[in-house]
Coordinates of C-alpha atoms in Angstrom, one line a residue:
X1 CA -3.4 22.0 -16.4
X2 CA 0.2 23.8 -16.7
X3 CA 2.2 20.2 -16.3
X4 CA 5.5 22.2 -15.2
X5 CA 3.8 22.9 -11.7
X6 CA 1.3 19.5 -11.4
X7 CA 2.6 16.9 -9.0
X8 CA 4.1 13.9 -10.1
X9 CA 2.4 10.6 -9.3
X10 CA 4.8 7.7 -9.6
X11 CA 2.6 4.6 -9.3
X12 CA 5.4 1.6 -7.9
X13 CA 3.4 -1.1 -8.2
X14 CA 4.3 -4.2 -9.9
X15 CA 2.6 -4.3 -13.4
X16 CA -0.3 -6.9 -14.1
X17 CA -2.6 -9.0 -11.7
X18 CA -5.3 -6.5 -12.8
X19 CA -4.4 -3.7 -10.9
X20 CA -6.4 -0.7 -12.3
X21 CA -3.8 2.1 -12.9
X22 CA -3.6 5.0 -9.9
X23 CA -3.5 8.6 -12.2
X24 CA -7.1 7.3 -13.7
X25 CA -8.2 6.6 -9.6
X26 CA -7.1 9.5 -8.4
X27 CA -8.9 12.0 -10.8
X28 CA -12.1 10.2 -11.0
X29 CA -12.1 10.3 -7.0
X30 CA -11.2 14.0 -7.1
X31 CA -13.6 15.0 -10.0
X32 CA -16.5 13.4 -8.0
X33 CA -19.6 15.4 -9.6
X34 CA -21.9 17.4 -6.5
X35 CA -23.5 15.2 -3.8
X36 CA -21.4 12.6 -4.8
X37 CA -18.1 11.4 -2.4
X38 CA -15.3 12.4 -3.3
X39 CA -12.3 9.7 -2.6
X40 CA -8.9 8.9 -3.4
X41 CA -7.0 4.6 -3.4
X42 CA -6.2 3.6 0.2
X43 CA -3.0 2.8 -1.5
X44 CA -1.8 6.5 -1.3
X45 CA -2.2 7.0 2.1
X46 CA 0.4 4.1 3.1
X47 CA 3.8 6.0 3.2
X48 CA 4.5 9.4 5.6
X49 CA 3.5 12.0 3.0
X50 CA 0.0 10.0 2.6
X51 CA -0.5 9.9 6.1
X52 CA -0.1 13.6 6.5
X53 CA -2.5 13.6 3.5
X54 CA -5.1 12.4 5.5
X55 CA -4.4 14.0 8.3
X56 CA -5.3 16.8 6.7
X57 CA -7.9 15.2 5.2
X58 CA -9.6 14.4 8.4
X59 CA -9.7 18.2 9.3
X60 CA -11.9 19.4 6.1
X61 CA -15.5 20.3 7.3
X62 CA -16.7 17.6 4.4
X63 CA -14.6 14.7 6.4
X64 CA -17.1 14.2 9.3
X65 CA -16.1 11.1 11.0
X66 CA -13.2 12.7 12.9
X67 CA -15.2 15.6 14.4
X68 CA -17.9 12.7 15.1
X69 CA -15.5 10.8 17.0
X70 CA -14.2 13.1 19.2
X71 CA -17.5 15.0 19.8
X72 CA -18.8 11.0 21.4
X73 CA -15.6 10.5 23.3
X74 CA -15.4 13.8 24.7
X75 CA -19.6 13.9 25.4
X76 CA -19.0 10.2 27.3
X77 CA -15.8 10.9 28.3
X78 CA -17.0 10.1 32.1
X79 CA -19.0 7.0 31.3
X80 CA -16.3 5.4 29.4
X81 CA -14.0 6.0 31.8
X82 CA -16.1 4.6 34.8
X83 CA -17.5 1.8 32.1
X84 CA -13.3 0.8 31.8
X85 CA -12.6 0.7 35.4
X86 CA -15.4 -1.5 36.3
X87 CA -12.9 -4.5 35.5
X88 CA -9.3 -4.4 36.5
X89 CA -8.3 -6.2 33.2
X90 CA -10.4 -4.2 30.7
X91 CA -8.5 -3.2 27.6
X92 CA -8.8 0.2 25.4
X93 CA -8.2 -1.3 21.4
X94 CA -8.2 0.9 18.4
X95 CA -8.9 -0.9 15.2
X96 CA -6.8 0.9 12.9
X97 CA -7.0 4.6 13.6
X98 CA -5.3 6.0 10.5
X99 CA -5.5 9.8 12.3
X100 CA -4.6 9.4 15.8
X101 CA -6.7 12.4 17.7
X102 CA -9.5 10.7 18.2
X103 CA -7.1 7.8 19.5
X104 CA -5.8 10.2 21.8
X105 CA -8.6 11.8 23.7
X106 CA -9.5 7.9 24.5
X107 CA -6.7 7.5 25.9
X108 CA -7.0 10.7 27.8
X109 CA -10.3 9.3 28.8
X110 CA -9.0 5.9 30.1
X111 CA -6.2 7.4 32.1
X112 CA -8.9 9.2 34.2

């Protein structure tokens, strides 16, 4: 790899408590051999430019849960909506979305 043009990964966690170093993570995640998952630490994915990361991520055809989610909200679009109404105080909660489309067409689907 020509290190004048890889990116830099500045790891700025505190040292010690066992933490296993991120550069080691990150290639053993990306190298994943076929049929296996590839995967990269949570911990990248916790500032703006990770969270763009995984949008992106949540777009590649090998990233299913996305396409999964919004394929069941949009197919029970109706029922959920009608299932929500039933009770005046009935409450939408998203349990850490990460990627907020999927978020979105719920709420497109309660607002009906």
């Amino acid at each position: 790899m020509d290190t004048t043009t890889a990116p830099k990964i500045i790891d700025i966690r505190q040292d010690g408590g066992g933490l296993t170093p991120l550069v080691p993570q990150i290639r053993e995640g990306l190298n994943a051999r076929e049929g296996q998952e590839k995967k990269l630490p949570t911990l990248l994915l916790y500032s703006e430019n990770g969270l763009k990361l995984f949008e992106k991520i949540t777009y590649l055809e090998e990233y299913y849960p996305t396409g999964q989610e919004i394929q069941v909200l949009e197919a029970y679009a109706d029922r959920i909506a009608d299932r929500i109404a039933l009770e005046s105080n009935s409450m939408l909660v998203e349990l850490g979305s990460g990627y907020v489309q999927p978020l979105c067409c719920a709420l497109l689907v309660a607002g009906r």
